[in-house]
Short mmCIF file of C-alpha atoms in Angstrom, two decimals:
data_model
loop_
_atom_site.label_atom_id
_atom_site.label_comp_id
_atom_site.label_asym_id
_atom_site.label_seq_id
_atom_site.Cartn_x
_atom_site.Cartn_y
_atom_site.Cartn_z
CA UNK M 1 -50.99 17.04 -18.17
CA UNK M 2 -49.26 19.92 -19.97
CA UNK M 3 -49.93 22.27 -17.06
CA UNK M 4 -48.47 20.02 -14.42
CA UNK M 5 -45.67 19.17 -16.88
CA UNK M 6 -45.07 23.43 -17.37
CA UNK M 7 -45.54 23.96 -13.64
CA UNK M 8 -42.97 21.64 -12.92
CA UNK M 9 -40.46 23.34 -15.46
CA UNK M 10 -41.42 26.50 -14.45
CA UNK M 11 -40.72 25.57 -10.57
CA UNK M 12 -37.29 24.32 -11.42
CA UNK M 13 -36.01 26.80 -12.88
CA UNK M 14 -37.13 28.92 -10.26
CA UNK M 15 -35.19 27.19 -7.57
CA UNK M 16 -32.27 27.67 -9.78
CA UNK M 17 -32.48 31.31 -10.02
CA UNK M 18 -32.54 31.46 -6.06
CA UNK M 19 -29.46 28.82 -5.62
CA UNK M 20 -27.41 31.02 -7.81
CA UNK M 21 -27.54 34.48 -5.52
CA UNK M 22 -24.39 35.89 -3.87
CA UNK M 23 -23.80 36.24 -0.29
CA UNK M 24 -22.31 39.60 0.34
CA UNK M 25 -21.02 38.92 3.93
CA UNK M 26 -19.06 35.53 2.88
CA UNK M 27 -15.24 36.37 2.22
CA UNK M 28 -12.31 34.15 1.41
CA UNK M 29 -10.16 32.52 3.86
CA UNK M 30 -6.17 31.64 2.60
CA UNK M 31 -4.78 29.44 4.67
CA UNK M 32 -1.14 28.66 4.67
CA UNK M 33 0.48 25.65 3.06
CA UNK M 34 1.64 22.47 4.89
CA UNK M 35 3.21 19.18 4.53
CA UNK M 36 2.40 16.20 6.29
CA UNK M 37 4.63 13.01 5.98
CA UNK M 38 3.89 9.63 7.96
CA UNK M 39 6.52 8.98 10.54
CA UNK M 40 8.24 5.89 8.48
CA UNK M 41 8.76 7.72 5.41
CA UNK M 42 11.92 6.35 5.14
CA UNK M 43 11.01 2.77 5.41
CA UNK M 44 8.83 3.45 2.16
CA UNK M 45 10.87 5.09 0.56
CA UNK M 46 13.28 1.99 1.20
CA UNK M 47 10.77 -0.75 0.52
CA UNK M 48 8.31 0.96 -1.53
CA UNK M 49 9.73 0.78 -5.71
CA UNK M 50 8.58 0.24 -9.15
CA UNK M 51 9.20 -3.51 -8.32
CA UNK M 52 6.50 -3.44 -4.85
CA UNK M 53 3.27 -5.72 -5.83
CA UNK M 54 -0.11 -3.69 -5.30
CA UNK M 55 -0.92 -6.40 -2.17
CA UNK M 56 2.15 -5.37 -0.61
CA UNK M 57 1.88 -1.35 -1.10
CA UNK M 58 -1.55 -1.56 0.36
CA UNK M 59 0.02 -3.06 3.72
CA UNK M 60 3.40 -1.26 3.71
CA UNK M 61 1.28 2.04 3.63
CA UNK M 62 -1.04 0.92 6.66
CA UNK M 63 2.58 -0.05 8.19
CA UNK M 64 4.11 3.26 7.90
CA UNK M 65 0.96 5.15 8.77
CA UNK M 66 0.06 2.91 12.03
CA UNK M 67 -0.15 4.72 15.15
CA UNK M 68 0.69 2.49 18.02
CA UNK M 69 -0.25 5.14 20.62
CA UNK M 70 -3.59 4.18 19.77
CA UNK M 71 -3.40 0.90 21.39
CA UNK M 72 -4.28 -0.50 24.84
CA UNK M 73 -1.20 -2.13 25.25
CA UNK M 74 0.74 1.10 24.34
CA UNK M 75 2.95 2.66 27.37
CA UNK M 76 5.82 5.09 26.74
CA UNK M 77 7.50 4.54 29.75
CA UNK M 78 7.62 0.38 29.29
CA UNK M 79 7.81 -0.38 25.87
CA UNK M 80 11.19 -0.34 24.12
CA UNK M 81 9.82 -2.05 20.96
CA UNK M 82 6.35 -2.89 19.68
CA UNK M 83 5.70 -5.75 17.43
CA UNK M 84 2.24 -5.23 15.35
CA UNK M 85 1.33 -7.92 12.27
CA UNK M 86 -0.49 -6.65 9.38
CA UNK M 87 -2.14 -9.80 7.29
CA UNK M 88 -3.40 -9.67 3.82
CA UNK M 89 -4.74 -12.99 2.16
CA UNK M 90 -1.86 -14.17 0.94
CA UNK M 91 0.59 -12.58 3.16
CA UNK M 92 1.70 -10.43 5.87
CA UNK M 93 4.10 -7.92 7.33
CA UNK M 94 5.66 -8.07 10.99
CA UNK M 95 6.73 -4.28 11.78
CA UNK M 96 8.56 -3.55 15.38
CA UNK M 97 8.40 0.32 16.26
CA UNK M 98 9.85 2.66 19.01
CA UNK M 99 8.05 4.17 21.66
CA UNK M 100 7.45 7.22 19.24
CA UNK M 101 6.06 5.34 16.61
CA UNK M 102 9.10 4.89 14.42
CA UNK M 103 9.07 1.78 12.17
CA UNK M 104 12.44 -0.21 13.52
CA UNK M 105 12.53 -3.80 11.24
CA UNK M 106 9.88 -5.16 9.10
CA UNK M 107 9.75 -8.59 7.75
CA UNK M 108 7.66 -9.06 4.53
CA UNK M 109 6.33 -12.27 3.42
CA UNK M 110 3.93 -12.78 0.63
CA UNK M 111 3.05 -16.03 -1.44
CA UNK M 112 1.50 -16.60 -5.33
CA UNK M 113 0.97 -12.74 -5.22
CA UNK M 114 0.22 -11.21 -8.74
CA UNK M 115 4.10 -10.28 -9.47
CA UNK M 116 5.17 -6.55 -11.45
CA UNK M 117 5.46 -6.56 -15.03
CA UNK M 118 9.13 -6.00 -14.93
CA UNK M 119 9.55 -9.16 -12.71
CA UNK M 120 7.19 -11.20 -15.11
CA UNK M 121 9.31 -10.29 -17.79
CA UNK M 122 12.45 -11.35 -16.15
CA UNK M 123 10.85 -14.41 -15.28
CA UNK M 124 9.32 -15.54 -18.73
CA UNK M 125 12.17 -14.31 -20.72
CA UNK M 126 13.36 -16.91 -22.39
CA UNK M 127 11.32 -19.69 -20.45
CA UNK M 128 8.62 -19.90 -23.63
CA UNK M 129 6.16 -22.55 -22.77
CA UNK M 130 6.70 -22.49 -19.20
CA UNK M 131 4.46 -22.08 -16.40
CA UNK M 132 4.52 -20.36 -12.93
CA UNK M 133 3.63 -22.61 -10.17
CA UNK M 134 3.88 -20.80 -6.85
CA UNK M 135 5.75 -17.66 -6.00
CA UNK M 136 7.30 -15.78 -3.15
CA UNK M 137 8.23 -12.06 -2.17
CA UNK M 138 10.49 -11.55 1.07
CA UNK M 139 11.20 -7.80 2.00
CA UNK M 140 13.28 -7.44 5.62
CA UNK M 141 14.09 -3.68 6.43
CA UNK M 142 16.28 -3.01 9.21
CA UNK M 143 17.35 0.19 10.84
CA UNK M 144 16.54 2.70 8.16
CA UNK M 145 18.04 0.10 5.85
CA UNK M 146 17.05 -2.22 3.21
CA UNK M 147 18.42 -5.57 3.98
CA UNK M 148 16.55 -8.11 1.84
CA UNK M 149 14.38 -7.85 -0.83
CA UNK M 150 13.73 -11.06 -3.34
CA UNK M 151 11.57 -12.53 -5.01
CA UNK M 152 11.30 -16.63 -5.53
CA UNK M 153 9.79 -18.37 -8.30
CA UNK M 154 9.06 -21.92 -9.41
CA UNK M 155 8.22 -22.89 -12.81
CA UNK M 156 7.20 -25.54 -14.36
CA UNK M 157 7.06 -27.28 -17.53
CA UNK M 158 5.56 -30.60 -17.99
CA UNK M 159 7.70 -32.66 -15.60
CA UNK M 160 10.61 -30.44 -15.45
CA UNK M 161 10.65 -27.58 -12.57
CA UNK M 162 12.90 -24.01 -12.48
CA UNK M 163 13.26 -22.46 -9.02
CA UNK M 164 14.82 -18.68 -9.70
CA UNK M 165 15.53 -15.89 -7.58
CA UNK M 166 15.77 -12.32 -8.12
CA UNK M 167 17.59 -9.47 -5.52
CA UNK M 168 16.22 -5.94 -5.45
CA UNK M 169 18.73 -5.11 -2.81
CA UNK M 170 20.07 -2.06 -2.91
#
């Protein structure tokens, strides 16, 4: 057993001595530096803040990054606008592009989505004891602008009930 077991050693280490050789005829390539944005990088730059839930990054990023060439509906030369719906469990966002893939409106609509700390804290301050009972975040993004963005929330408290609202709007 002590042979086998100092074969085996001995056999690994020689397959690392062999890994570890140089290849003489192997040179490095450099290869010049590029950017690539997505096509709607200014509707996230509009929509997208410190204020944006997770749920609703993950589908404004699909949004901006969607390439509507890809579909079999797609034709240059009859399409003026393009209307694609991106659903998540609890929500979803209606984009319209251009023929080139530019993002024209969006309408966001999510519901009971896990809200950002600095909404939370808007919300509970001074409101000890109460409870959330549903929420709602509405984003609408026209023509390269911001139009909407608001968040609605009920809470509760034995029989009593809050509604608030809160504007991100720029």
């Amino acid at each position: 057993m002590k042979q086998f077991v100092t074969l085996l050693i001995f056999l690994g280490l020689t397959c690392f001595v062999f890994a570890q050789e140089e290849h003489d005829g192997i040179t490095a390539v450099t290869l010049d530096a590029i950017t690539v944005s997505p096509v709607n990088v200014d509707y996230l730059q509009k929509v997208n803040d410190g204020n944006t839930p997770e749920v609703v990054q993950e589908l404004q990023y699909k949004a901006a990054n969607f390439d509507v060439t890809s579909l079999n509906e797609y034709d240059k030369k009859d399409i003026h606008t393009f209307d694609v719906v991106f659903k998540a469990s609890n929500g979803d966002i209606i984009a319209s592009y251009t023929a080139d893939g530019s993002i024209v409106t969006a309408f966001e609509n999510f519901e009971d989505i896990v809200l950002p700390m600095t909404v939370r804290k808007m919300v509970f301050d001074g409101n000890d004891g109460w409870k959330m009972e549903k929420n709602r975040y509405i984003c609408v993004f026209s023509e390269d602008n911001l139009t909407k963005k608001q968040y609605k929330v009920t809470l509760t408290d034995g029989n009593q009930k809050k509604k608030m609202t809160f504007d991100f709007d720029e």
